[in-house]
Amino acid sequence: MSLTLQRIPAFSSALFCRCSSKSFQRHCSRISSKKVRVSDALSSEETGANVRIQGWVRSVRPQKDNLFLHLNDGSSLQPLQVVASSHLNTRDLTFGCAVDITGTLEKSPSKRQNVELHAQHIKVVGECNPVDFPFKIKERHSLEYVRQFPHLRCRTNAFSSLLRIRSEATAAIQSFFRDNGYVQIHTPVITSNDCEGAGELFQVEPAGHKNDSDDPNPHFFSVPAYLTVSGQLHLEVMAGAFSAAYTFGPTFRAENSQSRRHLAEFYMVEAEIAFTESLEDLMKVMEDLFKAATEHVLSSCAEDVELFHKYTAPGRRDQVDLMLKRKFNVYVLYFSSDYFYFLKKWGCDLQTEHEKFLVKHCGNVPVFVINYPYELKPFYARDNQDQPNHTAAAVDLLVPGVGELCGGSLREERLELLSQRLAQYLQLREFGSVPHGGFGMGFERYLLCILGLHNIKDVIPFARFSHSCLL
Amino acid sequence: MSLTLQRIPAFSSALFCRCSSKSFQRHCSRISSKKVRVSDALSSEETGANVRIQGWVRSVRPQKDNLFLHLNDGSSLQPLQVVASSHLNTRDLTFGCAVDITGTLEKSPSKRQNVELHAQHIKVVGECNPVDFPFKIKERHSLEYVRQFPHLRCRTNAFSSLLRIRSEATAAIQSFFRDNGYVQIHTPVITSNDCEGAGELFQVEPAGHKNDSDDPNPHFFSVPAYLTVSGQLHLEVMAGAFSAAYTFGPTFRAENSQSRRHLAEFYMVEAEIAFTESLEDLMKVMEDLFKAATEHVLSSCAEDVELFHKYTAPGRRDQVDLMLKRKFNVYVLYFSSDYFYFLKKWGCDLQTEHEKFLVKHCGNVPVFVINYPYELKPFYARDNQDQPNHTAAAVDLLVPGVGELCGGSLREERLELLSQRLAQYLQLREFGSVPHGGFGMGFERYLLCILGLHNIKDVIPFARFSHSCLL
């Protein structure tokens, strides 16, 4: 085999001469300037340091002697002010272009920032035609307008703040569970069972697959396979070994809806806890999770959160503080026979209006609603055996502005009771079955709640819903 | 509306009387014993403490006066030894059953553990018929055997250790990126584009959907939609706003393969970094990521990792330590015209045998291979413009035992060069385009590498591959 190897001393400059002599020269000319992110520059105490900062121009203000730029690199909402001699201004230095700047960090005379960058070199590395660019300098674009540009909306202040918050909220949720001894399980996206009997499933087959009824084995997985609607079944398996397990990932509904509350792909946090004998245990986890994640987000993304609380949802910050301070309410719902008939007739659960009424009634503090009529809850919810009411040990957490944020239940662990209801579920209970319970929290709903936003499409990087799968 | 609310004082015991008076009585009888996890009990310094521990029985040894149990609750590999008077032994106290035990933690006279639990009460909460239970006491079951029981294999030592390691490795990878200023992006699972041109796609439509060629709009999303093969395109969007972004989630291939290296659903870590001008930057991130995650796993899951290094892959620990200590190698591959012809003819890349040869040649230290022939790499890899060789600025990281762990490249940011290759990719480069690069790491391959395992089905909670979608 005529294959020749040449070893390159690791990370020697020779390597990069080989890769591209141009990039090497660029590299050498910058070697004395330390690469710094905007967020670090803004909090820097040190002045006079020679730095190199790369990012996108958010504003250009040429004056007689000086040129002022605002530079953003996505590390913070606040841009870095750049001051340069006006002879560094060029035609291609426009709103939206990408630049590579070297200079020194200096104390700013303005009150609006501590530090500014005095530029010695400005290089436009990526041009941006301001006529074609859909966002305009100094203009505030509506969330609806911005949504049309999935490949660019992360360049707006609001959506970049949202995605930083989403990233930190994700980290906070994972830390919460890890600190409390939960094992994170990557429950599968593709599954052969339909956990909730939810209907509205997406089915999966290789592209080009034909549904040929003559084929004795027409399926890639030998059985019909679907996108998961919940990781609960898989988590129940894991709770039977780890006592406490959680999953955080995408779930799917093929709902033909264009509403502001529905997506075809959305994120769920689900937890399952073994040896749980009361809804109290579950409610404590939900409340602690909500409060821990929210406190983390408020402190680690203060500036980003403030953008929403100030401009998009005035008053929401006080509501959030109240939610954190107060103990969540717990309510039992008694259904009169009339109302119960209504629910049965329509086959539906508490409706959004009822949820909002309840939360408002509770002074905008989140409220747990427990013990729903047995018939309204899925087969796996534990029978409270409280005839004549006959309820299931299920709980929903309702929050201001959103309605249902979490839903959970004690699970029916008694083999004989389950046998009466469903065969598929049985083998999970056969070997060392334990009382357990769990819940799921809609992650997008959580973000809507704490930020006071109204459209689920505004809190997910790339929204998927019926008739829309952009990028 | 005849709906009545009754407020329950939050978390009062009254609530739980209402929920289930039986569970309340159980609750009260245990109120003096603190619930403790096995891992905490094992590291407890305090003796004489009254505790309540719940878990599954891993061994039962009745002796004349005393009964010895091993109790595991999934919080650690090591079980807790339980000592009880033999009159507490019952027929249903078998291998695999779930128990709820109260007693006191005492210093153990044995050298095998510091602490043991002196039981006062043992309650079997879930029976386990040892004849039907597929795992037998004191028997070591092969990984192949265990794989047949997706709903129970997490109860074995090896697989529960694996899942604890997987959970910690996930946390370590996320911390690495967060500490280095990356924003975590939930890139979509459902996508309308085929990033790699990889073929082997899964297509998604609502269940029951008929491919009706007469229907003018036959698709749920209006366009054909697939399960993602890579989040790269979406991450490139995000790197254009945040400078550094990563994703960690499931990716899919409809490969009709039963091999030990392939799954239909597997996890990928992908990162994208803007303003990157050399492969050095990318290689540094890959090497730092590998080392940081591995050091974390070795220290936080020492006992679990040791299980694999001791029994399944003797010698692997030394190899892993070597990988951590040594700087990774960098190699350029020169293809003679013959070999190049061979590769072109077969349309394939470096093959597994070549990869293994290379790693062995490098003394089992991971090796970066850089600058592949331009024609072999995808359209988005940056042209090195180094005629006559004509290579692309691409890099693969090869590791012992696995072969390719990561693949990455500088991305072609030059609009005019890309225009010649592909239209779809163009609009990403229009507004403030910057030099950037990124890579992907197969998470299951990473686990195989550090643990010395050979079958990808042994490192994922629920394996999906052709003809198999259990649970």
PDB file of N, CA and C in Angstrom, chain A residues 219-297:
ATOM      1  N   HIS A 219     -40.940  -3.192   7.720  1.00  0.00           N
ATOM      2  CA  HIS A 219     -40.413  -2.122   8.570  1.00  0.00           C
ATOM      3  C   HIS A 219     -38.910  -2.255   8.815  1.00  0.00           C
ATOM      4  N   PHE A 220     -38.213  -1.107   8.835  1.00  0.00           N
ATOM      5  CA  PHE A 220     -36.773  -1.097   9.122  1.00  0.00           C
ATOM      6  C   PHE A 220     -36.475  -1.769  10.457  1.00  0.00           C
ATOM      7  N   PHE A 221     -37.292  -1.453  11.467  1.00  0.00           N
ATOM      8  CA  PHE A 221     -37.057  -2.032  12.802  1.00  0.00           C
ATOM      9  C   PHE A 221     -37.872  -3.313  13.013  1.00  0.00           C
ATOM     10  N   SER A 222     -38.412  -3.865  11.928  1.00  0.00           N
ATOM     11  CA  SER A 222     -39.275  -5.050  11.970  1.00  0.00           C
ATOM     12  C   SER A 222     -40.656  -4.748  12.550  1.00  0.00           C
ATOM     13  N   VAL A 223     -40.769  -3.681  13.314  1.00  0.00           N
ATOM     14  CA  VAL A 223     -42.054  -3.252  13.866  1.00  0.00           C
ATOM     15  C   VAL A 223     -42.247  -1.773  13.500  1.00  0.00           C
ATOM     16  N   PRO A 224     -43.458  -1.269  13.555  1.00  0.00           N
ATOM     17  CA  PRO A 224     -43.637   0.172  13.330  1.00  0.00           C
ATOM     18  C   PRO A 224     -42.887   0.946  14.415  1.00  0.00           C
ATOM     19  N   ALA A 225     -42.196   2.007  14.032  1.00  0.00           N
ATOM     20  CA  ALA A 225     -41.431   2.790  15.010  1.00  0.00           C
ATOM     21  C   ALA A 225     -41.851   4.247  14.933  1.00  0.00           C
ATOM     22  N   TYR A 226     -41.839   4.891  16.088  1.00  0.00           N
ATOM     23  CA  TYR A 226     -42.371   6.250  16.209  1.00  0.00           C
ATOM     24  C   TYR A 226     -41.351   7.167  16.883  1.00  0.00           C
ATOM     25  N   LEU A 227     -41.559   8.468  16.749  1.00  0.00           N
ATOM     26  CA  LEU A 227     -40.782   9.408  17.553  1.00  0.00           C
ATOM     27  C   LEU A 227     -41.437   9.495  18.933  1.00  0.00           C
ATOM     28  N   THR A 228     -40.623   9.505  19.958  1.00  0.00           N
ATOM     29  CA  THR A 228     -41.118   9.435  21.325  1.00  0.00           C
ATOM     30  C   THR A 228     -42.040  10.618  21.685  1.00  0.00           C
ATOM     31  N   VAL A 229     -43.070  10.335  22.461  1.00  0.00           N
ATOM     32  CA  VAL A 229     -43.892  11.410  23.022  1.00  0.00           C
ATOM     33  C   VAL A 229     -43.553  11.638  24.495  1.00  0.00           C
ATOM     34  N   SER A 230     -42.771  10.718  25.077  1.00  0.00           N
ATOM     35  CA  SER A 230     -42.395  10.815  26.485  1.00  0.00           C
ATOM     36  C   SER A 230     -41.367   9.727  26.779  1.00  0.00           C
ATOM     37  N   GLY A 231     -40.410  10.041  27.627  1.00  0.00           N
ATOM     38  CA  GLY A 231     -39.425   9.039  28.011  1.00  0.00           C
ATOM     39  C   GLY A 231     -39.834   8.271  29.261  1.00  0.00           C
ATOM     40  N   GLN A 232     -41.113   8.427  29.673  1.00  0.00           N
ATOM     41  CA  GLN A 232     -41.508   7.875  30.972  1.00  0.00           C
ATOM     42  C   GLN A 232     -41.276   6.380  31.116  1.00  0.00           C
ATOM     43  N   LEU A 233     -41.701   5.618  30.119  1.00  0.00           N
ATOM     44  CA  LEU A 233     -41.558   4.166  30.232  1.00  0.00           C
ATOM     45  C   LEU A 233     -40.090   3.784  30.441  1.00  0.00           C
ATOM     46  N   HIS A 234     -39.201   4.417  29.663  1.00  0.00           N
ATOM     47  CA  HIS A 234     -37.771   4.097  29.771  1.00  0.00           C
ATOM     48  C   HIS A 234     -37.206   4.569  31.105  1.00  0.00           C
ATOM     49  N   LEU A 235     -37.718   5.679  31.591  1.00  0.00           N
ATOM     50  CA  LEU A 235     -37.255   6.164  32.900  1.00  0.00           C
ATOM     51  C   LEU A 235     -37.747   5.268  34.023  1.00  0.00           C
ATOM     52  N   GLU A 236     -38.944   4.718  33.864  1.00  0.00           N
ATOM     53  CA  GLU A 236     -39.445   3.805  34.897  1.00  0.00           C
ATOM     54  C   GLU A 236     -38.536   2.593  35.012  1.00  0.00           C
ATOM     55  N   VAL A 237     -38.066   2.103  33.853  1.00  0.00           N
ATOM     56  CA  VAL A 237     -37.083   1.021  33.861  1.00  0.00           C
ATOM     57  C   VAL A 237     -35.882   1.422  34.712  1.00  0.00           C
ATOM     58  N   MET A 238     -35.393   2.649  34.484  1.00  0.00           N
ATOM     59  CA  MET A 238     -34.169   3.103  35.146  1.00  0.00           C
ATOM     60  C   MET A 238     -34.387   3.406  36.630  1.00  0.00           C
ATOM     61  N   ALA A 239     -35.563   3.934  36.964  1.00  0.00           N
ATOM     62  CA  ALA A 239     -35.856   4.178  38.376  1.00  0.00           C
ATOM     63  C   ALA A 239     -35.860   2.855  39.138  1.00  0.00           C
ATOM     64  N   GLY A 240     -36.126   1.753  38.431  1.00  0.00           N
ATOM     65  CA  GLY A 240     -36.087   0.430  39.033  1.00  0.00           C
ATOM     66  C   GLY A 240     -34.675  -0.092  39.280  1.00  0.00           C
ATOM     67  N   ALA A 241     -33.667   0.721  38.955  1.00  0.00           N
ATOM     68  CA  ALA A 241     -32.291   0.329  39.238  1.00  0.00           C
ATOM     69  C   ALA A 241     -31.523   1.421  39.961  1.00  0.00           C
ATOM     70  N   PHE A 242     -31.823   2.693  39.615  1.00  0.00           N
ATOM     71  CA  PHE A 242     -31.049   3.804  40.182  1.00  0.00           C
ATOM     72  C   PHE A 242     -31.817   4.579  41.248  1.00  0.00           C
ATOM     73  N   SER A 243     -33.055   4.193  41.510  1.00  0.00           N
ATOM     74  CA  SER A 243     -33.925   4.904  42.456  1.00  0.00           C
ATOM     75  C   SER A 243     -34.376   6.260  41.932  1.00  0.00           C
ATOM     76  N   ALA A 244     -33.460   7.010  41.315  1.00  0.00           N
ATOM     77  CA  ALA A 244     -33.840   8.325  40.795  1.00  0.00           C
ATOM     78  C   ALA A 244     -33.152   8.533  39.457  1.00  0.00           C
ATOM     79  N   ALA A 245     -33.925   8.815  38.430  1.00  0.00           N
ATOM     80  CA  ALA A 245     -33.371   9.007  37.092  1.00  0.00           C
ATOM     81  C   ALA A 245     -34.113  10.149  36.414  1.00  0.00           C
ATOM     82  N   TYR A 246     -33.427  10.830  35.471  1.00  0.00           N
ATOM     83  CA  TYR A 246     -34.115  11.875  34.716  1.00  0.00           C
ATOM     84  C   TYR A 246     -33.634  11.869  33.277  1.00  0.00           C
ATOM     85  N   THR A 247     -34.433  12.510  32.436  1.00  0.00           N
ATOM     86  CA  THR A 247     -34.059  12.677  31.037  1.00  0.00           C
ATOM     87  C   THR A 247     -34.404  14.097  30.632  1.00  0.00           C
ATOM     88  N   PHE A 248     -33.674  14.626  29.677  1.00  0.00           N
ATOM     89  CA  PHE A 248     -33.919  15.977  29.199  1.00  0.00           C
ATOM     90  C   PHE A 248     -33.641  15.947  27.708  1.00  0.00           C
ATOM     91  N   GLY A 249     -34.686  15.930  26.915  1.00  0.00           N
ATOM     92  CA  GLY A 249     -34.460  15.827  25.486  1.00  0.00           C
ATOM     93  C   GLY A 249     -35.700  16.127  24.698  1.00  0.00           C
ATOM     94  N   PRO A 250     -35.596  15.970  23.365  1.00  0.00           N
ATOM     95  CA  PRO A 250     -36.712  16.313  22.499  1.00  0.00           C
ATOM     96  C   PRO A 250     -37.823  15.272  22.531  1.00  0.00           C
ATOM     97  N   THR A 251     -39.055  15.732  22.470  1.00  0.00           N
ATOM     98  CA  THR A 251     -40.225  14.864  22.323  1.00  0.00           C
ATOM     99  C   THR A 251     -41.072  15.440  21.192  1.00  0.00           C
ATOM    100  N   PHE A 252     -42.004  14.635  20.686  1.00  0.00           N
ATOM    101  CA  PHE A 252     -42.635  14.960  19.405  1.00  0.00           C
ATOM    102  C   PHE A 252     -44.140  14.742  19.429  1.00  0.00           C
ATOM    103  N   ARG A 253     -44.872  15.605  18.747  1.00  0.00           N
ATOM    104  CA  ARG A 253     -46.305  15.420  18.522  1.00  0.00           C
ATOM    105  C   ARG A 253     -46.623  15.843  17.095  1.00  0.00           C
ATOM    106  N   ALA A 254     -47.320  14.982  16.368  1.00  0.00           N
ATOM    107  CA  ALA A 254     -47.712  15.314  14.998  1.00  0.00           C
ATOM    108  C   ALA A 254     -49.042  16.052  15.000  1.00  0.00           C
ATOM    109  N   GLU A 255     -49.116  17.088  15.819  1.00  0.00           N
ATOM    110  CA  GLU A 255     -50.361  17.839  15.927  1.00  0.00           C
ATOM    111  C   GLU A 255     -50.451  18.860  14.806  1.00  0.00           C
ATOM    112  N   ASN A 256     -51.551  18.850  14.104  1.00  0.00           N
ATOM    113  CA  ASN A 256     -51.713  19.777  13.000  1.00  0.00           C
ATOM    114  C   ASN A 256     -52.173  21.120  13.537  1.00  0.00           C
ATOM    115  N   SER A 257     -51.256  21.834  14.176  1.00  0.00           N
ATOM    116  CA  SER A 257     -51.617  23.078  14.848  1.00  0.00           C
ATOM    117  C   SER A 257     -50.612  24.171  14.530  1.00  0.00           C
ATOM    118  N   GLN A 258     -51.129  25.350  14.285  1.00  0.00           N
ATOM    119  CA  GLN A 258     -50.269  26.516  14.040  1.00  0.00           C
ATOM    120  C   GLN A 258     -50.293  27.427  15.262  1.00  0.00           C
ATOM    121  N   SER A 259     -50.820  26.927  16.394  1.00  0.00           N
ATOM    122  CA  SER A 259     -51.050  27.815  17.540  1.00  0.00           C
ATOM    123  C   SER A 259     -49.738  28.233  18.172  1.00  0.00           C
ATOM    124  N   ARG A 260     -49.815  29.270  18.980  1.00  0.00           N
ATOM    125  CA  ARG A 260     -48.605  29.759  19.641  1.00  0.00           C
ATOM    126  C   ARG A 260     -48.178  28.864  20.804  1.00  0.00           C
ATOM    127  N   ARG A 261     -48.973  27.827  21.093  1.00  0.00           N
ATOM    128  CA  ARG A 261     -48.657  26.941  22.210  1.00  0.00           C
ATOM    129  C   ARG A 261     -48.115  25.580  21.763  1.00  0.00           C
ATOM    130  N   HIS A 262     -48.085  25.312  20.479  1.00  0.00           N
ATOM    131  CA  HIS A 262     -47.738  23.957  20.044  1.00  0.00           C
ATOM    132  C   HIS A 262     -46.550  23.917  19.089  1.00  0.00           C
ATOM    133  N   LEU A 263     -45.714  22.929  19.311  1.00  0.00           N
ATOM    134  CA  LEU A 263     -44.627  22.639  18.386  1.00  0.00           C
ATOM    135  C   LEU A 263     -44.657  21.145  18.085  1.00  0.00           C
ATOM    136  N   ALA A 264     -44.135  20.773  16.943  1.00  0.00           N
ATOM    137  CA  ALA A 264     -44.025  19.357  16.603  1.00  0.00           C
ATOM    138  C   ALA A 264     -42.832  18.713  17.319  1.00  0.00           C
ATOM    139  N   GLU A 265     -41.835  19.539  17.653  1.00  0.00           N
ATOM    140  CA  GLU A 265     -40.635  19.072  18.371  1.00  0.00           C
ATOM    141  C   GLU A 265     -40.370  20.028  19.522  1.00  0.00           C
ATOM    142  N   PHE A 266     -40.368  19.513  20.730  1.00  0.00           N
ATOM    143  CA  PHE A 266     -40.149  20.381  21.889  1.00  0.00           C
ATOM    144  C   PHE A 266     -39.388  19.595  22.955  1.00  0.00           C
ATOM    145  N   TYR A 267     -38.910  20.305  23.973  1.00  0.00           N
ATOM    146  CA  TYR A 267     -38.043  19.659  24.967  1.00  0.00           C
ATOM    147  C   TYR A 267     -38.786  19.400  26.270  1.00  0.00           C
ATOM    148  N   MET A 268     -38.535  18.230  26.824  1.00  0.00           N
ATOM    149  CA  MET A 268     -39.168  17.874  28.093  1.00  0.00           C
ATOM    150  C   MET A 268     -38.103  17.445  29.092  1.00  0.00           C
ATOM    151  N   VAL A 269     -38.300  17.878  30.332  1.00  0.00           N
ATOM    152  CA  VAL A 269     -37.537  17.375  31.466  1.00  0.00           C
ATOM    153  C   VAL A 269     -38.440  16.348  32.126  1.00  0.00           C
ATOM    154  N   GLU A 270     -37.970  15.131  32.292  1.00  0.00           N
ATOM    155  CA  GLU A 270     -38.794  14.127  32.952  1.00  0.00           C
ATOM    156  C   GLU A 270     -37.969  13.457  34.051  1.00  0.00           C
ATOM    157  N   ALA A 271     -38.612  13.217  35.181  1.00  0.00           N
ATOM    158  CA  ALA A 271     -37.932  12.586  36.309  1.00  0.00           C
ATOM    159  C   ALA A 271     -38.776  11.432  36.812  1.00  0.00           C
ATOM    160  N   GLU A 272     -38.130  10.422  37.320  1.00  0.00           N
ATOM    161  CA  GLU A 272     -38.835   9.263  37.865  1.00  0.00           C
ATOM    162  C   GLU A 272     -38.124   8.864  39.156  1.00  0.00           C
ATOM    163  N   ILE A 273     -38.908   8.681  40.209  1.00  0.00           N
ATOM    164  CA  ILE A 273     -38.323   8.462  41.532  1.00  0.00           C
ATOM    165  C   ILE A 273     -38.943   7.217  42.155  1.00  0.00           C
ATOM    166  N   ALA A 274     -38.100   6.265  42.516  1.00  0.00           N
ATOM    167  CA  ALA A 274     -38.591   5.037  43.137  1.00  0.00           C
ATOM    168  C   ALA A 274     -38.807   5.238  44.632  1.00  0.00           C
ATOM    169  N   PHE A 275     -39.553   4.356  45.233  1.00  0.00           N
ATOM    170  CA  PHE A 275     -39.843   4.374  46.661  1.00  0.00           C
ATOM    171  C   PHE A 275     -40.541   5.670  47.075  1.00  0.00           C
ATOM    172  N   THR A 276     -41.364   6.179  46.188  1.00  0.00           N
ATOM    173  CA  THR A 276     -42.133   7.382  46.458  1.00  0.00           C
ATOM    174  C   THR A 276     -43.542   6.956  46.792  1.00  0.00           C
ATOM    175  N   GLU A 277     -44.023   7.361  47.925  1.00  0.00           N
ATOM    176  CA  GLU A 277     -45.336   6.898  48.359  1.00  0.00           C
ATOM    177  C   GLU A 277     -46.368   7.998  48.457  1.00  0.00           C
ATOM    178  N   SER A 278     -45.940   9.224  48.210  1.00  0.00           N
ATOM    179  CA  SER A 278     -46.924  10.297  48.305  1.00  0.00           C
ATOM    180  C   SER A 278     -46.629  11.356  47.273  1.00  0.00           C
ATOM    181  N   LEU A 279     -47.670  12.064  46.893  1.00  0.00           N
ATOM    182  CA  LEU A 279     -47.497  13.164  45.950  1.00  0.00           C
ATOM    183  C   LEU A 279     -46.600  14.252  46.531  1.00  0.00           C
ATOM    184  N   GLU A 280     -46.524  14.314  47.851  1.00  0.00           N
ATOM    185  CA  GLU A 280     -45.667  15.312  48.497  1.00  0.00           C
ATOM    186  C   GLU A 280     -44.231  15.235  47.967  1.00  0.00           C
ATOM    187  N   ASP A 281     -43.714  14.002  47.864  1.00  0.00           N
ATOM    188  CA  ASP A 281     -42.342  13.828  47.380  1.00  0.00           C
ATOM    189  C   ASP A 281     -42.185  14.429  45.987  1.00  0.00           C
ATOM    190  N   LEU A 282     -43.149  14.142  45.127  1.00  0.00           N
ATOM    191  CA  LEU A 282     -43.079  14.658  43.755  1.00  0.00           C
ATOM    192  C   LEU A 282     -43.187  16.172  43.716  1.00  0.00           C
ATOM    193  N   MET A 283     -44.119  16.698  44.505  1.00  0.00           N
ATOM    194  CA  MET A 283     -44.333  18.156  44.489  1.00  0.00           C
ATOM    195  C   MET A 283     -43.095  18.879  44.987  1.00  0.00           C
ATOM    196  N   LYS A 284     -42.437  18.277  45.967  1.00  0.00           N
ATOM    197  CA  LYS A 284     -41.221  18.899  46.489  1.00  0.00           C
ATOM    198  C   LYS A 284     -40.160  18.978  45.390  1.00  0.00           C
ATOM    199  N   VAL A 285     -40.001  17.906  44.624  1.00  0.00           N
ATOM    200  CA  VAL A 285     -39.006  17.919  43.545  1.00  0.00           C
ATOM    201  C   VAL A 285     -39.357  18.985  42.503  1.00  0.00           C
ATOM    202  N   MET A 286     -40.634  19.046  42.111  1.00  0.00           N
ATOM    203  CA  MET A 286     -41.032  20.033  41.099  1.00  0.00           C
ATOM    204  C   MET A 286     -40.773  21.458  41.575  1.00  0.00           C
ATOM    205  N   GLU A 287     -41.162  21.723  42.810  1.00  0.00           N
ATOM    206  CA  GLU A 287     -40.994  23.086  43.338  1.00  0.00           C
ATOM    207  C   GLU A 287     -39.502  23.427  43.479  1.00  0.00           C
ATOM    208  N   ASP A 288     -38.740  22.493  44.025  1.00  0.00           N
ATOM    209  CA  ASP A 288     -37.299  22.735  44.174  1.00  0.00           C
ATOM    210  C   ASP A 288     -36.634  22.947  42.817  1.00  0.00           C
ATOM    211  N   LEU A 289     -37.020  22.119  41.840  1.00  0.00           N
ATOM    212  CA  LEU A 289     -36.453  22.248  40.498  1.00  0.00           C
ATOM    213  C   LEU A 289     -36.754  23.621  39.915  1.00  0.00           C
ATOM    214  N   PHE A 290     -38.018  24.016  39.982  1.00  0.00           N
ATOM    215  CA  PHE A 290     -38.414  25.312  39.425  1.00  0.00           C
ATOM    216  C   PHE A 290     -37.618  26.439  40.077  1.00  0.00           C
ATOM    217  N   LYS A 291     -37.525  26.380  41.399  1.00  0.00           N
ATOM    218  CA  LYS A 291     -36.878  27.486  42.118  1.00  0.00           C
ATOM    219  C   LYS A 291     -35.363  27.502  41.896  1.00  0.00           C
ATOM    220  N   ALA A 292     -34.750  26.316  41.926  1.00  0.00           N
ATOM    221  CA  ALA A 292     -33.290  26.258  41.748  1.00  0.00           C
ATOM    222  C   ALA A 292     -32.904  26.728  40.348  1.00  0.00           C
ATOM    223  N   ALA A 293     -33.615  26.241  39.330  1.00  0.00           N
ATOM    224  CA  ALA A 293     -33.276  26.619  37.961  1.00  0.00           C
ATOM    225  C   ALA A 293     -33.478  28.119  37.757  1.00  0.00           C
ATOM    226  N   THR A 294     -34.581  28.623  38.284  1.00  0.00           N
ATOM    227  CA  THR A 294     -34.903  30.034  38.074  1.00  0.00           C
ATOM    228  C   THR A 294     -33.914  30.940  38.803  1.00  0.00           C
ATOM    229  N   GLU A 295     -33.564  30.573  40.035  1.00  0.00           N
ATOM    230  CA  GLU A 295     -32.570  31.386  40.755  1.00  0.00           C
ATOM    231  C   GLU A 295     -31.236  31.410  40.006  1.00  0.00           C
ATOM    232  N   HIS A 296     -30.858  30.260  39.469  1.00  0.00           N
ATOM    233  CA  HIS A 296     -29.607  30.216  38.701  1.00  0.00           C
ATOM    234  C   HIS A 296     -29.682  31.124  37.469  1.00  0.00           C
ATOM    235  N   VAL A 297     -30.788  31.023  36.735  1.00  0.00           N
ATOM    236  CA  VAL A 297     -30.917  31.818  35.511  1.00  0.00           C
ATOM    237  C   VAL A 297     -30.923  33.314  35.841  1.00  0.00           C
TER     238      VAL A 297
END
